[in-house]
Coordinates of C-alpha atoms in Angstrom, one line a residue:
Chain A
M1 CA -2.9 -25.1 45.9
D2 CA -2.5 -22.9 48.9
L3 CA -3.9 -19.4 48.5
K4 CA -4.6 -18.8 52.1
G5 CA -4.4 -15.1 53.2
K6 CA -4.3 -13.7 49.7
K7 CA -6.5 -10.8 48.8
V8 CA -8.3 -10.6 45.5
R9 CA -10.4 -7.8 43.9
L10 CA -13.4 -9.2 42.1
H11 CA -14.8 -7.4 39.1
D12 CA -18.3 -8.2 38.0
M13 CA -19.1 -8.5 34.2
S14 CA -22.8 -9.4 34.3
L15 CA -23.8 -5.9 33.2
R16 CA -21.3 -5.6 30.4
D17 CA -20.2 -9.1 29.2
G18 CA -23.8 -10.1 30.2
M19 CA -25.1 -7.6 27.7
H20 CA -23.9 -10.0 24.9
A21 CA -26.1 -12.8 26.3
K22 CA -29.0 -10.3 26.6
R23 CA -28.5 -8.9 23.1
H24 CA -27.7 -5.6 24.8
Q25 CA -31.3 -5.3 26.0
I26 CA -30.9 -5.0 29.8
S27 CA -33.2 -2.2 31.0
L28 CA -32.1 0.7 33.1
N29 CA -34.1 -0.5 36.0
Q30 CA -32.6 -4.0 35.8
M31 CA -29.1 -2.5 35.6
V32 CA -29.7 -0.4 38.6
E33 CA -31.3 -3.2 40.6
V34 CA -28.6 -5.7 39.9
A35 CA -25.8 -3.2 40.4
S36 CA -27.3 -2.0 43.7
A37 CA -27.7 -5.5 45.0
M38 CA -24.0 -6.3 44.1
D39 CA -23.0 -3.0 45.8
E40 CA -24.8 -4.1 48.9
A41 CA -23.1 -7.5 48.8
G42 CA -19.7 -5.8 48.8
M43 CA -18.7 -6.2 45.1
P44 CA -15.8 -3.7 44.7
L45 CA -15.9 -3.2 40.9
I46 CA -18.8 -3.4 38.4
E47 CA -18.5 -3.0 34.7
V48 CA -21.3 -1.2 32.8
T49 CA -21.5 -0.6 29.1
H50 CA -22.6 -2.1 25.8
G51 CA -21.1 -5.6 25.5
D52 CA -18.5 -4.4 23.0
G53 CA -17.6 -1.5 25.2
L54 CA -18.2 2.3 24.8
G55 CA -19.5 3.1 21.3
G56 CA -20.4 -0.5 20.6
A57 CA -23.9 0.5 19.6
S58 CA -24.0 -0.6 15.9
V59 CA -25.6 -2.9 13.4
N60 CA -22.5 -5.1 13.7
Y61 CA -22.7 -5.7 17.4
G62 CA -26.3 -4.8 18.1
F63 CA -28.1 -1.7 19.2
P64 CA -28.6 -1.5 22.9
A65 CA -31.8 -0.7 24.7
H66 CA -30.1 2.5 26.1
T67 CA -27.0 4.4 25.4
D68 CA -23.8 3.9 27.4
E69 CA -24.3 7.4 28.9
E70 CA -27.9 6.5 30.0
Y71 CA -26.7 3.2 31.7
L72 CA -23.7 4.9 33.4
S73 CA -25.7 7.9 34.5
A74 CA -28.4 5.6 36.0
V75 CA -26.0 3.2 37.8
V76 CA -23.0 5.3 39.0
P77 CA -24.9 7.7 41.4
K78 CA -26.6 4.7 43.1
M79 CA -23.4 3.0 44.2
K80 CA -22.5 3.3 47.9
Q81 CA -19.2 1.6 47.9
A82 CA -18.7 -0.1 44.5
K83 CA -16.8 1.6 41.7
V84 CA -18.0 1.4 38.1
S85 CA -15.7 0.6 35.2
A86 CA -16.2 1.0 31.4
L87 CA -14.6 -1.0 28.6
L88 CA -13.3 0.6 25.5
L89 CA -12.0 -1.1 22.3
P90 CA -9.9 1.3 20.2
G91 CA -11.3 1.0 16.6
I92 CA -14.8 0.9 18.0
G93 CA -14.9 3.5 20.8
T94 CA -12.8 6.8 20.8
V95 CA -11.4 9.1 23.4
D96 CA -14.6 11.1 23.2
H97 CA -16.5 8.1 24.6
L98 CA -13.8 7.8 27.3
K99 CA -14.3 11.4 28.4
M100 CA -18.1 10.9 28.5
A101 CA -17.6 7.9 30.7
A102 CA -15.3 9.9 33.0
D103 CA -17.9 12.6 33.2
C104 CA -20.5 10.0 34.2
G105 CA -18.3 9.1 37.2
V106 CA -16.7 6.0 35.9
S107 CA -13.5 5.4 37.9
T108 CA -11.9 2.6 35.9
I109 CA -11.3 2.5 32.2
R110 CA -10.3 -0.8 30.6
V111 CA -8.8 -0.4 27.2
A112 CA -9.0 -3.6 25.2
T113 CA -7.0 -4.6 22.2
H114 CA -6.3 -7.9 20.5
C115 CA -3.3 -9.4 22.4
T116 CA -0.8 -8.6 19.6
E117 CA -2.0 -5.1 18.8
A118 CA -1.5 -3.1 22.0
D119 CA 0.0 -0.1 20.2
V120 CA -3.5 1.0 19.1
S121 CA -4.3 1.8 22.7
Q122 CA -1.8 4.6 23.3
Q123 CA -4.2 7.5 22.9
H124 CA -6.8 5.9 25.1
I125 CA -4.6 4.6 27.9
G126 CA -2.6 7.8 27.8
M127 CA -5.8 9.9 28.2
A128 CA -7.3 7.8 31.0
S129 CA -4.1 7.7 32.9
K130 CA -3.7 11.5 32.5
M131 CA -7.2 12.0 33.9
G132 CA -6.1 10.1 37.0
M133 CA -8.4 7.1 36.3
D134 CA -7.6 3.5 37.3
T135 CA -6.4 2.5 33.8
V136 CA -6.4 -1.1 32.8
G137 CA -4.8 -2.6 29.6
F138 CA -6.9 -5.6 28.6
L139 CA -5.2 -8.0 26.2
M140 CA -7.9 -10.0 24.5
M141 CA -7.7 -13.5 23.0
A142 CA -4.6 -14.1 25.0
H143 CA -4.5 -17.7 24.0
M144 CA -3.4 -16.6 20.5
A145 CA 0.1 -15.4 21.5
S146 CA 3.0 -16.7 23.5
P147 CA 3.7 -15.6 27.1
E148 CA 6.6 -13.6 25.8
K149 CA 4.5 -11.8 23.2
I150 CA 1.8 -11.1 25.9
L151 CA 4.5 -9.6 28.1
E152 CA 5.9 -7.4 25.3
Q153 CA 2.4 -6.1 24.6
A154 CA 1.7 -5.6 28.3
Q155 CA 4.9 -3.5 28.6
L156 CA 3.7 -1.3 25.8
M157 CA 0.5 -0.6 27.7
V158 CA 2.4 0.0 30.9
S159 CA 4.6 2.5 29.0
Y160 CA 1.4 4.4 27.9
G161 CA 0.2 4.6 31.5
A162 CA -1.7 1.5 32.4
N163 CA -1.5 0.6 36.1
C164 CA -3.1 -2.9 35.6
I165 CA -2.7 -5.5 32.9
Y166 CA -5.2 -8.3 32.1
A167 CA -4.6 -11.5 30.2
T168 CA -8.0 -12.1 28.8
D169 CA -9.3 -15.5 27.8
S170 CA -11.9 -14.2 25.5
A171 CA -12.5 -17.5 23.8
G172 CA -12.6 -19.6 27.0
Y173 CA -9.9 -21.7 25.4
M174 CA -7.2 -21.7 28.0
L175 CA -6.4 -24.5 30.4
P176 CA -4.9 -23.8 33.8
D177 CA -1.3 -24.4 32.9
E178 CA -1.5 -21.8 30.2
V179 CA -3.0 -19.3 32.6
S180 CA -0.2 -20.0 35.1
S181 CA 2.5 -19.4 32.6
K182 CA 1.0 -16.2 31.1
I183 CA 0.0 -14.6 34.4
G184 CA 3.2 -15.9 36.0
L185 CA 5.4 -14.2 33.4
L186 CA 3.5 -10.9 33.6
R187 CA 3.8 -11.0 37.4
A188 CA 7.5 -11.8 37.3
E189 CA 8.5 -9.2 34.7
L190 CA 6.2 -6.2 35.2
P191 CA 6.9 -3.7 38.0
A192 CA 5.4 -4.6 41.4
N193 CA 3.1 -1.6 41.4
I194 CA 1.4 -2.9 38.2
E195 CA -1.5 -5.1 39.1
I196 CA -2.2 -8.3 37.0
G197 CA -5.7 -9.4 36.2
F198 CA -7.4 -12.4 34.6
H199 CA -10.7 -12.5 32.7
G200 CA -12.1 -16.0 31.9
H201 CA -14.9 -17.6 30.0
H202 CA -16.5 -20.8 31.0
N203 CA -16.7 -22.4 27.5
L204 CA -14.6 -25.4 28.6
G205 CA -15.9 -25.3 32.2
M206 CA -12.5 -23.8 33.3
G207 CA -13.7 -20.5 34.7
I208 CA -13.1 -21.3 38.3
A209 CA -10.0 -23.5 37.8
N210 CA -8.3 -20.9 35.5
S211 CA -9.1 -18.1 37.9
L212 CA -7.6 -20.0 40.8
A213 CA -4.5 -20.6 38.7
A214 CA -4.3 -16.9 37.9
I215 CA -4.4 -16.0 41.6
D216 CA -1.8 -18.6 42.4
A217 CA 0.4 -17.1 39.6
G218 CA 0.1 -13.5 41.0
A219 CA -3.2 -12.1 39.7
A220 CA -4.8 -9.5 42.1
R221 CA -7.9 -8.9 40.1
I222 CA -10.3 -11.5 38.7
D223 CA -13.3 -10.9 36.4
G224 CA -16.4 -13.0 36.7
S225 CA -20.1 -12.4 36.5
V226 CA -22.8 -13.1 38.9
A227 CA -24.7 -16.3 37.8
G228 CA -22.1 -16.4 35.0
L229 CA -24.2 -14.0 32.8
G230 CA -21.8 -13.3 30.0
A231 CA -20.9 -14.2 26.4
G232 CA -20.6 -17.8 25.3
A233 CA -21.0 -20.1 28.3
G234 CA -20.6 -17.0 30.4
N235 CA -17.8 -15.7 32.6
T236 CA -16.5 -17.3 35.8
P237 CA -19.6 -17.5 38.0
L238 CA -18.8 -15.1 40.8
E239 CA -21.1 -16.6 43.5
V240 CA -19.4 -20.0 42.9
F241 CA -16.0 -18.4 42.9
C242 CA -16.7 -16.6 46.1
A243 CA -17.7 -19.8 47.8
V244 CA -14.5 -21.5 46.6
L245 CA -12.3 -18.6 47.7
D246 CA -14.1 -18.5 51.1
R247 CA -13.1 -22.1 51.6
M248 CA -9.6 -21.4 50.5
D249 CA -9.3 -18.5 53.0
V250 CA -8.9 -15.9 50.2
E251 CA -10.2 -12.5 51.1
T252 CA -12.6 -10.8 48.7
G253 CA -14.8 -8.5 50.8
V254 CA -17.9 -10.0 49.2
D255 CA -20.7 -11.4 51.3
L256 CA -21.2 -15.0 50.0
Y257 CA -24.9 -15.4 50.9
K258 CA -25.8 -11.9 49.5
I259 CA -24.0 -12.6 46.2
M260 CA -25.7 -16.0 46.0
D261 CA -29.0 -14.2 46.4
V262 CA -28.2 -11.7 43.7
A263 CA -27.4 -14.5 41.3
E264 CA -30.5 -16.6 42.1
D265 CA -33.1 -13.9 42.7
L266 CA -32.1 -11.2 40.3
V267 CA -29.7 -12.4 37.6
V268 CA -31.0 -15.8 36.7
P269 CA -34.5 -14.5 36.1
L270 CA -33.0 -12.0 33.6
M271 CA -31.6 -14.6 31.3
D272 CA -33.1 -15.1 27.9
H273 CA -31.6 -18.6 27.7
P274 CA -29.7 -20.7 30.2
I275 CA -26.1 -19.7 30.2
R276 CA -24.4 -23.1 30.0
V277 CA -21.8 -25.0 28.1
D278 CA -24.1 -26.0 25.3
R279 CA -22.8 -27.4 22.0
D280 CA -22.0 -24.1 20.4
A281 CA -20.5 -22.5 23.5
L282 CA -18.3 -25.6 23.9
T283 CA -17.3 -25.1 20.2
L284 CA -16.1 -21.6 21.0
G285 CA -13.8 -22.9 23.7
Y286 CA -12.7 -25.9 21.7
A287 CA -11.9 -23.9 18.6
G288 CA -10.6 -20.7 20.3
V289 CA -13.3 -18.3 19.0
Y290 CA -14.4 -15.0 20.5
S291 CA -17.2 -15.7 22.9
S292 CA -19.6 -13.0 21.7
F293 CA -19.8 -14.7 18.3
L294 CA -22.2 -17.3 19.9
L295 CA -25.6 -15.7 19.3
F296 CA -24.6 -14.2 16.0
A297 CA -23.5 -17.6 14.7
Q298 CA -26.8 -19.2 15.9
R299 CA -28.9 -16.5 14.2
A300 CA -26.9 -16.8 11.0
A301 CA -27.2 -20.6 11.1
A302 CA -30.9 -20.4 11.5
K303 CA -31.3 -17.8 8.7
Y304 CA -29.1 -19.5 6.1
G305 CA -29.7 -23.1 6.9
V306 CA -26.1 -24.0 8.0
Q307 CA -24.7 -25.3 11.3
A308 CA -23.5 -22.8 13.9
R309 CA -20.7 -25.2 14.9
D310 CA -19.4 -25.3 11.4
I311 CA -19.4 -21.5 11.2
L312 CA -17.5 -21.2 14.5
V313 CA -14.9 -23.8 13.7
E314 CA -14.2 -22.2 10.3
L315 CA -13.9 -18.7 12.0
G316 CA -11.4 -20.3 14.4
R317 CA -9.4 -21.8 11.5
R318 CA -9.3 -18.4 9.8
G319 CA -7.9 -16.7 12.9
T320 CA -10.7 -14.2 13.4
V321 CA -10.3 -11.9 16.4
G322 CA -12.6 -10.0 18.6
G323 CA -15.0 -7.6 16.8
Q324 CA -15.2 -9.5 13.5
E325 CA -18.9 -10.3 13.9
D326 CA -19.5 -9.2 10.4
M327 CA -17.6 -12.2 9.1
I328 CA -20.2 -14.5 10.6
E329 CA -23.0 -13.6 8.2
D330 CA -20.5 -13.3 5.4
L331 CA -19.3 -16.9 6.1
A332 CA -22.8 -18.2 6.5
L333 CA -23.8 -16.7 3.1
T334 CA -20.7 -18.3 1.5
M335 CA -21.4 -21.7 3.2
A336 CA -25.1 -21.6 2.1
K337 CA -24.0 -20.8 -1.5
Q338 CA -21.5 -23.8 -1.5
K339 CA -24.2 -26.0 0.0
G340 CA -26.6 -25.0 -2.8
K341 CA -24.0 -26.0 -5.4
G342 CA -23.2 -29.3 -3.7
Chain B
M1 CA -3.6 12.8 -26.2
T2 CA -1.7 15.9 -25.1
Q3 CA 1.1 16.0 -22.7
K4 CA 0.9 14.3 -19.3
L5 CA 0.5 16.4 -16.1
K6 CA 3.8 16.4 -14.2
A7 CA 3.7 15.3 -10.6
A8 CA 5.7 15.2 -7.4
I9 CA 5.2 12.6 -4.6
I10 CA 6.0 13.8 -1.1
G11 CA 6.8 10.9 1.3
P12 CA 9.0 8.1 -0.1
G13 CA 7.6 5.4 2.2
N14 CA 5.6 2.4 1.2
I15 CA 2.6 4.4 0.0
G16 CA 4.7 6.9 -2.0
T17 CA 6.7 4.1 -3.6
D18 CA 3.6 2.1 -4.6
L19 CA 2.1 5.3 -6.0
L20 CA 5.2 5.9 -8.0
M21 CA 5.0 2.4 -9.5
K22 CA 1.4 2.9 -10.5
M23 CA 2.1 6.4 -11.9
K24 CA 4.9 5.1 -14.2
R25 CA 2.1 3.2 -16.1
S26 CA -0.3 6.2 -16.2
D27 CA -1.3 7.7 -19.6
W28 CA -2.1 11.0 -17.9
I29 CA 0.4 11.6 -15.1
E30 CA 4.1 11.7 -15.2
P31 CA 6.1 11.3 -12.0
V32 CA 9.0 13.8 -11.9
W33 CA 10.0 14.3 -8.2
M34 CA 10.1 12.2 -5.1
V35 CA 10.4 14.3 -2.0
G36 CA 11.7 13.1 1.4
I37 CA 13.4 14.4 4.5
D38 CA 16.1 11.7 5.1
P39 CA 19.0 11.5 2.6
T40 CA 19.6 7.9 3.6
S41 CA 16.0 6.9 2.9
E42 CA 15.5 3.6 1.0
G43 CA 12.5 5.2 -0.7
L44 CA 14.5 8.0 -2.2
K45 CA 17.1 5.6 -3.4
R46 CA 14.4 3.4 -5.0
A47 CA 12.9 6.5 -6.7
E48 CA 16.3 7.5 -8.0
E49 CA 16.9 4.1 -9.5
M50 CA 13.6 4.5 -11.2
G51 CA 14.8 7.6 -12.9
I52 CA 13.0 10.1 -10.7
K53 CA 14.5 13.4 -9.4
T54 CA 14.8 13.4 -5.6
T55 CA 15.3 15.8 -2.8
S56 CA 15.8 15.1 0.9
E57 CA 15.0 18.6 1.9
G58 CA 11.2 18.3 2.0
V59 CA 8.9 20.6 0.1
D60 CA 11.4 23.4 0.4
G61 CA 13.8 21.3 -1.7
L62 CA 11.1 20.9 -4.3
A63 CA 9.7 24.4 -4.4
P64 CA 12.5 26.0 -6.5
H65 CA 11.9 23.4 -9.2
V66 CA 8.2 23.6 -9.4
I67 CA 8.0 26.2 -12.2
E68 CA 11.0 25.0 -14.3
D69 CA 9.8 21.4 -14.2
D70 CA 6.2 22.4 -14.7
I71 CA 4.9 20.4 -11.7
R72 CA 1.1 20.7 -11.7
I73 CA 0.1 18.1 -9.1
A74 CA 1.5 16.8 -5.9
F75 CA 0.6 13.8 -3.8
D76 CA 1.2 14.1 0.0
A77 CA 1.9 10.7 1.6
T78 CA 3.5 12.1 4.8
S79 CA 1.4 12.9 7.9
A80 CA -1.4 15.1 8.9
Y81 CA 1.0 17.2 11.0
V82 CA 3.0 18.4 8.0
H83 CA 0.4 18.3 5.3
A84 CA -1.0 21.8 6.0
E85 CA 2.4 23.5 5.4
N86 CA 3.2 21.3 2.4
S87 CA -0.2 22.2 0.9
R88 CA 0.1 25.9 1.5
K89 CA 3.6 26.1 0.0
L90 CA 2.6 24.2 -3.1
N91 CA -0.8 25.6 -3.6
E92 CA 0.9 29.1 -3.7
L93 CA 2.9 27.9 -6.7
G94 CA -0.3 26.7 -8.4
V95 CA 0.2 23.0 -7.6
I96 CA -3.0 20.9 -7.0
M97 CA -2.6 18.8 -3.8
V98 CA -3.9 15.2 -3.5
D99 CA -3.8 14.5 0.2
L100 CA -3.3 10.9 1.3
T101 CA -2.9 11.9 5.0
P102 CA -5.8 12.2 7.4
A103 CA -5.4 16.0 7.5
A104 CA -8.5 16.6 5.4
I105 CA -8.0 20.3 4.8
G106 CA -9.8 20.0 1.4
P107 CA -13.0 18.1 0.6
F108 CA -13.2 14.4 0.8
C109 CA -12.6 12.7 -2.6
V110 CA -14.0 9.2 -3.4
P111 CA -13.5 8.9 -7.1
P112 CA -16.6 7.2 -8.4
V113 CA -18.8 9.3 -6.2
N114 CA -17.6 12.9 -6.3
L115 CA -14.3 13.2 -8.1
A116 CA -16.0 14.6 -11.3
D117 CA -17.4 17.5 -9.2
H118 CA -14.0 18.3 -7.6
A119 CA -12.2 18.2 -10.9
R120 CA -14.8 20.6 -12.5
N121 CA -14.5 22.9 -9.6
L122 CA -10.7 22.8 -9.8
E123 CA -10.4 22.1 -6.1
M124 CA -6.7 22.8 -5.2
N125 CA -6.7 20.3 -2.3
V126 CA -8.6 17.1 -2.2
N127 CA -8.4 14.5 0.6
M128 CA -8.5 10.8 0.0
V129 CA -10.3 10.0 3.3
T130 CA -9.0 6.7 4.6
C131 CA -8.5 3.2 3.2
G132 CA -11.7 2.1 4.8
G133 CA -13.5 5.1 3.4
Q134 CA -12.3 4.4 -0.2
A135 CA -13.4 0.8 0.1
T136 CA -16.9 1.5 1.6
V137 CA -18.2 5.0 0.8
P138 CA -18.9 4.0 -2.9
M139 CA -21.2 1.2 -1.5
V140 CA -23.1 3.6 0.8
A141 CA -23.5 6.0 -2.1
A142 CA -24.7 3.2 -4.3
V143 CA -27.6 2.7 -1.8
S144 CA -28.3 6.3 -1.0
R145 CA -28.6 7.3 -4.7
V146 CA -31.5 4.8 -4.8
Q147 CA -33.3 5.9 -1.6
P148 CA -32.5 7.8 1.6
V149 CA -30.1 6.1 4.0
S150 CA -30.8 7.1 7.6
Y151 CA -27.7 5.3 8.9
G152 CA -24.5 3.9 7.3
E153 CA -22.0 1.7 9.1
I154 CA -18.8 0.3 7.8
I155 CA -16.4 -2.3 9.3
A156 CA -12.9 -2.4 7.8
T157 CA -10.8 -5.4 8.7
V158 CA -7.1 -5.1 7.8
S159 CA -4.1 -7.2 8.3
S160 CA -1.8 -6.2 11.1
K161 CA 1.2 -6.0 8.8
S162 CA -0.5 -3.4 6.6
V163 CA -1.2 -0.9 9.4
G164 CA 1.6 1.5 10.0
P165 CA 2.5 3.3 13.2
G166 CA 0.8 6.5 12.2
T167 CA -2.6 4.9 12.0
R168 CA -2.0 2.9 15.1
Q169 CA -1.1 5.9 17.2
N170 CA -4.2 7.8 16.1
I171 CA -6.8 5.1 15.4
D172 CA -9.6 7.5 16.5
E173 CA -8.8 9.6 13.5
F174 CA -9.6 6.7 11.2
T175 CA -13.0 6.1 12.8
R176 CA -13.9 9.8 12.9
T177 CA -12.8 10.6 9.4
T178 CA -14.3 7.5 7.8
A179 CA -17.6 8.0 9.6
G180 CA -17.6 11.7 8.4
A181 CA -17.1 10.5 4.8
V182 CA -19.9 7.9 5.1
E183 CA -22.1 10.9 5.8
K184 CA -20.7 13.7 3.7
V185 CA -19.9 11.6 0.6
G186 CA -21.8 8.4 1.1
G187 CA -25.0 10.3 1.8
A188 CA -26.0 8.6 5.0
K189 CA -27.7 10.8 7.5
Q190 CA -25.6 9.3 10.3
G191 CA -22.3 7.4 9.8
K192 CA -20.4 5.0 12.0
A193 CA -17.0 3.4 11.2
I194 CA -15.2 0.5 12.9
I195 CA -11.7 -0.8 12.2
I196 CA -10.4 -4.2 13.2
I197 CA -6.8 -5.2 12.9
N198 CA -6.1 -8.9 12.5
P199 CA -2.7 -10.4 12.9
A200 CA -3.3 -13.8 11.2
E201 CA -0.5 -15.3 9.2
P202 CA -0.5 -15.4 6.2
P203 CA -2.0 -11.9 6.3
L204 CA -5.6 -11.7 5.4
M205 CA -6.9 -9.7 2.5
M206 CA -8.7 -6.4 3.4
R207 CA -12.4 -7.1 4.1
D208 CA -15.0 -4.4 4.4
T209 CA -18.6 -4.8 5.4
V210 CA -21.1 -2.0 4.7
H211 CA -24.5 -1.9 6.4
C212 CA -27.1 0.7 5.4
L213 CA -30.4 1.3 7.1
T214 CA -32.8 2.7 4.5
E215 CA -35.8 5.0 5.1
G216 CA -38.7 2.8 4.1
E217 CA -38.5 -0.6 2.6
P218 CA -35.4 -1.1 0.5
D219 CA -36.0 -1.3 -3.3
Q220 CA -34.1 -4.6 -3.7
A221 CA -33.9 -4.6 -7.5
A222 CA -32.8 -1.0 -7.8
I223 CA -30.2 -1.3 -5.0
T224 CA -28.8 -4.5 -6.3
E225 CA -28.3 -3.0 -9.8
S226 CA -26.9 0.3 -8.3
V227 CA -24.4 -1.7 -6.2
E228 CA -23.2 -3.8 -9.1
Q229 CA -22.7 -0.7 -11.2
M230 CA -20.7 1.0 -8.5
V231 CA -18.5 -2.1 -8.0
A232 CA -17.7 -2.0 -11.7
E233 CA -16.8 1.7 -11.3
V234 CA -14.3 1.0 -8.5
Q235 CA -12.9 -2.0 -10.4
K236 CA -11.8 0.4 -13.1
Y237 CA -9.0 1.6 -10.9
V238 CA -8.9 -1.2 -8.3
P239 CA -9.4 -4.4 -10.3
G240 CA -9.3 -6.5 -7.1
Y241 CA -12.3 -4.8 -5.6
K242 CA -14.9 -7.6 -5.1
L243 CA -18.4 -8.0 -3.8
V244 CA -18.1 -11.3 -1.9
N245 CA -21.7 -11.4 -0.6
G246 CA -24.7 -9.3 -0.9
P247 CA -26.4 -7.0 -1.1
V248 CA -28.5 -8.9 1.4
F249 CA -31.7 -7.5 2.8
D250 CA -33.1 -7.9 6.2
G251 CA -36.0 -5.5 7.0
N252 CA -34.6 -2.1 6.2
R253 CA -31.0 -3.3 6.5
V254 CA -28.9 -3.6 3.3
S255 CA -25.5 -5.2 3.7
M256 CA -22.6 -5.7 1.4
F257 CA -19.5 -7.8 2.1
M258 CA -16.4 -6.6 0.2
E259 CA -12.9 -7.9 -0.3
V260 CA -10.1 -5.7 -1.6
E261 CA -7.1 -7.3 -3.2
G262 CA -4.2 -5.0 -4.1
L263 CA -2.3 -5.0 -7.4
G264 CA 0.9 -6.0 -5.6
D265 CA 3.0 -3.2 -7.1
F266 CA 5.2 -2.3 -4.2
L267 CA 2.8 -3.3 -1.5
P268 CA 1.8 -7.0 -1.1
K269 CA -1.5 -8.1 -2.6
Y270 CA -3.2 -8.5 0.8
A271 CA -2.7 -4.8 1.5
G272 CA -5.7 -3.9 -0.5
N273 CA -6.3 -1.2 2.0
L274 CA -3.1 0.6 1.0
D275 CA -3.5 -0.1 -2.7
I276 CA -7.0 1.4 -2.9
M277 CA -5.6 4.6 -1.4
T278 CA -2.8 4.9 -4.0
A279 CA -5.1 3.8 -6.8
A280 CA -7.8 6.3 -5.9
A281 CA -5.2 9.1 -5.5
L282 CA -3.8 8.4 -9.0
R283 CA -7.3 8.1 -10.4
T284 CA -8.1 11.5 -8.9
A285 CA -5.1 13.1 -10.6
E286 CA -5.9 11.5 -13.9
M287 CA -9.4 12.9 -13.9
F288 CA -8.0 16.4 -13.3
A289 CA -5.7 15.8 -16.3
E290 CA -8.5 14.5 -18.5
E291 CA -10.6 17.6 -17.7
V292 CA -7.7 19.9 -18.5
D293 CA -7.2 18.0 -21.8
K294 CA -10.9 18.4 -22.6
N295 CA -10.6 22.1 -21.8
V296 CA -13.3 21.7 -19.1
I297 CA -10.9 23.3 -16.5
S298 CA -7.7 25.4 -16.9
L299 CA -4.8 25.0 -14.6
P300 CA -3.6 28.0 -12.6
A301 CA -1.9 30.4 -15.0
R302 CA 1.9 30.5 -15.0
G303 CA 4.0 33.2 -16.5

């Protein structure tokens, strides 16, 4: 693979996707400290919100240590060069949250829908675009639809005003060929001024390989997280990815040693548990299940005396999508009842 | 029983047609008019075939017939944008409006919780909230009538095929309206609503999860009994309303996991989200009719 001379914009997820792994309990000081160090290392874009995006604070997804507004107001003014993004899932967050984020100085809004349901994003993409923000359409669980379907949904988001489209491997299920075909078709068919992005999870250990495949197929933005702090087995570990890109002569603008230090000195010590491809995270990738289900399935398994792996496989079989965390406890209760009978 | 209240349905789409099929079986409400705006609409044709008078000239096409046909109640299954005008024109003629749009001009109506009050007050416009609201607010109310609920949260999961373009274009309206009803009708001090659209094939049945945070330790026995009673109340008009799991208790959290299967009249059974709206709307009209019959309320006088 020859990527020499290509330019890629890296987008850090450790303070948003990483919130899943931290049960949304990162403190304001920790947020500011990590974000400032990434800013210093040259990270161009950093996402900050509840793990489930603006308005995610809930019983269903977990109440965070602080509100989105508090996190954003603490981080944004401290940034010297980095821009801050916020995620929004229609059905969870609303345009009111979007306006709040814009008022806090967020410059990029990423509107996320399941990969076949892009038409719920019209209000939010339209508003962000009208406000002159960098507006990203984020198609989640992209392994669940064909490249043609992903393209059709991407075109809807572009028609609403998105200037960048992501194919998002929320389950960490994709293999490099699938990434190539999906990103490749988006790049071939969307207008040249629309950027393409890829967001990976490392559940099958494919974070780096898939992200390289995405760049090769035309992606200009790649998500990852420093030290891999993210849901499931985490996101593409950015310090590793930076080293790989450095060797492949791809330009990122990120200082490799500095980002290695952020990972080792600041982010790893934050972790409540090692972010790795353990049995349950592997199951997510293998069964194609939304990565943030991991800790919920483990908690429900412990509470109701069933196996997390069994819960996750069944959720995959049922075709659950992002946001259906409530079905985890429901299923565990049902499985426990059946076990009692058996 | 005295004579049925005569009704008009505005909006001959899926909801309007399903409502019509349910109404044909009602002991209290007689469907007379189906109102549309497109003369070539399938829905108007279907209504005609079922022996219902139709107009394709909107509410203005219905208005001249309201008095002569003694239309007393109308169901608006159009959109929030036109509901206000429809309601004004028909209220003027003494017609009670049951609003199935998100317009919410009138008070929210969730039958087992507050319909009796609305009927006794002869509210001329009642709003049916949202599908998620109809499925979950009764559960919030079942907890809050036992002890104060500081926070109520609902998650409605619906099949992609059952969510129309109107809801999709304005999904924020769903979350805002439903959260509002969790507070105003459900009795939670603070409400939150989440909607998830799932494209699985075959389409999944509507699922609804209700979480309440109680003030103080939840009275498990009393809440369980109250929830079971409330489920039975909803089942009177939505037989496929089911408590799959719960109530489960975790500290001060009380959670109920519901499934809503529709009757499969015009809408498929998985579309319990649409069915619970039409069933609740019809139940609302029936309660008004029952109260008229019992002389508890009198309909607006007509010369």
